[in-house]
Coordinates of C-alpha atoms in Angstrom, one line a residue:
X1 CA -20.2 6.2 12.4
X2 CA -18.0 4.7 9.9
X3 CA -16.8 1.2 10.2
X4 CA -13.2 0.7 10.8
X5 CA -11.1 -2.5 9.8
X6 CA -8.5 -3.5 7.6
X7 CA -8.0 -6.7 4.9
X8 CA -4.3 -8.0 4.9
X9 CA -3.5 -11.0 2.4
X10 CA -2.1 -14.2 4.5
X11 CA 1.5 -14.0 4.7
X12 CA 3.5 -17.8 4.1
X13 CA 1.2 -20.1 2.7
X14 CA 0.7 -22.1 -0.5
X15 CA -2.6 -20.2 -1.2
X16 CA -2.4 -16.4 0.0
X17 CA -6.2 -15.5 1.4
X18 CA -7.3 -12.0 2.1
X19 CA -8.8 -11.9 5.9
X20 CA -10.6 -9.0 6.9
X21 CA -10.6 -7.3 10.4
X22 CA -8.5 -5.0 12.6
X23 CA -4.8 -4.8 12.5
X24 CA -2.0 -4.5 14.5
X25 CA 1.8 -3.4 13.4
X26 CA 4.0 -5.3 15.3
X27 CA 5.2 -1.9 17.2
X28 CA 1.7 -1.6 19.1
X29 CA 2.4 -5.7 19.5
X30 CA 4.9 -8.0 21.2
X31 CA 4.8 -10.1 17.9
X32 CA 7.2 -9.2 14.7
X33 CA 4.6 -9.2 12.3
X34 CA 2.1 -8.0 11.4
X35 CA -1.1 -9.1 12.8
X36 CA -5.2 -9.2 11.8
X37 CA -7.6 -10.4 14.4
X38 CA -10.8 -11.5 12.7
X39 CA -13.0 -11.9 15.5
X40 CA -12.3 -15.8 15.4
X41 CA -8.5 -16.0 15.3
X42 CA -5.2 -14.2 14.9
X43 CA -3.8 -14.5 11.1
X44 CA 0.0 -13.5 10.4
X45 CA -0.2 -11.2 6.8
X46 CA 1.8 -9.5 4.3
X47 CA 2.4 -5.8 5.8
X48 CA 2.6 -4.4 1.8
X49 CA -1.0 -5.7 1.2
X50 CA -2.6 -3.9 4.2
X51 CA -5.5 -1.5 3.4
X52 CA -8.5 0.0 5.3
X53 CA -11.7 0.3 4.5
X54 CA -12.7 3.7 2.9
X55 CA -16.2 3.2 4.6
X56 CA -17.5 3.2 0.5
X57 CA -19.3 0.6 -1.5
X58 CA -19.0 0.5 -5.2
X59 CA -22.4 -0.1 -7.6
X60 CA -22.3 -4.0 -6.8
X61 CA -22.2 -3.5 -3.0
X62 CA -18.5 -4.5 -3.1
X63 CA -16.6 -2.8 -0.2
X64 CA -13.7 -0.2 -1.5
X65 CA -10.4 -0.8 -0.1
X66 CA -6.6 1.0 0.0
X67 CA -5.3 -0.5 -3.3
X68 CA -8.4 -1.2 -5.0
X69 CA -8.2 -0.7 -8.2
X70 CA -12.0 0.8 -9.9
X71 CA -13.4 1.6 -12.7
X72 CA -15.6 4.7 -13.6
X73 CA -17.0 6.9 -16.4
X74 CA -15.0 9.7 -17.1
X75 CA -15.9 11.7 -20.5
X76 CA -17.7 9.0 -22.2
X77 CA -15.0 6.5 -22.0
X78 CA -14.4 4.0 -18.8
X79 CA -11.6 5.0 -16.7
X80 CA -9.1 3.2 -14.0
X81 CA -7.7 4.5 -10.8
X82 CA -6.0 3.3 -7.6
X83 CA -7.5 3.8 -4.4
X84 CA -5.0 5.4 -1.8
X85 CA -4.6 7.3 1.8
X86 CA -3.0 10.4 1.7
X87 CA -3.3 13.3 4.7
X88 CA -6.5 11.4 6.5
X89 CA -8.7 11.3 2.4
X90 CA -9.0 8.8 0.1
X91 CA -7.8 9.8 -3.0
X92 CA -8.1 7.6 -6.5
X93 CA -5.0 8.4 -8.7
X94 CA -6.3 7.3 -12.6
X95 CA -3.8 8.2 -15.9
X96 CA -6.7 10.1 -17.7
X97 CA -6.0 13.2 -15.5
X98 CA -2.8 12.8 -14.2
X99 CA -3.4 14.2 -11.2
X100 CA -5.3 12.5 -8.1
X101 CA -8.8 13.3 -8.4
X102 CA -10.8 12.5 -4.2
X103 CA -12.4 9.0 -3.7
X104 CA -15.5 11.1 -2.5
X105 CA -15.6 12.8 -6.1
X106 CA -15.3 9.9 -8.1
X107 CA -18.2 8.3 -6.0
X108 CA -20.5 11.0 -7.9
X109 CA -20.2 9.2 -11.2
X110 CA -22.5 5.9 -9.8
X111 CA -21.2 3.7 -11.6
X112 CA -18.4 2.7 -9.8
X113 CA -16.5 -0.8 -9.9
X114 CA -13.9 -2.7 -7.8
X115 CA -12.3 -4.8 -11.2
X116 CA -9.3 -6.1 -8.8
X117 CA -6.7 -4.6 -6.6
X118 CA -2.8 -3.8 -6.8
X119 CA -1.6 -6.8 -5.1
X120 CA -3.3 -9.7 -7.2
X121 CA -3.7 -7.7 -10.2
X122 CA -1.3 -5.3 -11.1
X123 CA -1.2 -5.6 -14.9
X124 CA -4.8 -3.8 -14.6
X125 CA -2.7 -0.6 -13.7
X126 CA 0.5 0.1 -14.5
X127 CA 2.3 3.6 -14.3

């Protein structure tokens, strides 16, 4: 069975930290914002910088997240893409192909590696 949680960057403080654990939009909540339990304590976060869990590891044992930005071999050359959810899949959209290629796919090529993610680093990928 596939583990489900969430990461949400800390919304308000000096320092932003990602937390990690299961979410809840403020419409399932009587609180405004958006909230991530951690186990330990509830944490207020950014709604923009929430992403699940795709259940996938890349080749350092680093989990993959929605907005995870990865590299990966494609044609002898190293590739980037963006990890998103469309339609209840994973999907990584990269510029080589310019089409959205399936996270599951792009798992195939091994070598697989989360280099940052679209909130902290954005200059890795730009349209």
């Amino acid at each position: 069975m596939r583990e489900i949680k969430f990461r949400g960057r800390v919304k308000n403080t000096i320092n932003p930290q990602w937390v990690y654990g299961i979410v809840i939009p403020p419409q399932y909540s009587s609180w405004e914002d958006w909230t991530l339990f951690d186990g330990e304590r509830r944490w207020i976060v950014d709604a923009k910088t929430v992403g699940q869990y795709t259940g996938l590891m890349d080749s350092e044992e680093n989990e993959i997240y929605e907005g995870d930005i990865i590299s990966f071999p494609y044609r002898r050359r190293t590739e980037t893409g963006v990890v998103y959810y469309v339609n209840s899949g994973y999907l990584v959209k990269n510029k080589v192909c310019l089409h959205d290629d399936d996270l599951q796919s792009v798992m195939f090529y091994k070598e697989i590696h989360v280099i940052g993610n679209v909130h902290d680093n954005p200059e890795i990928f730009k349209e």
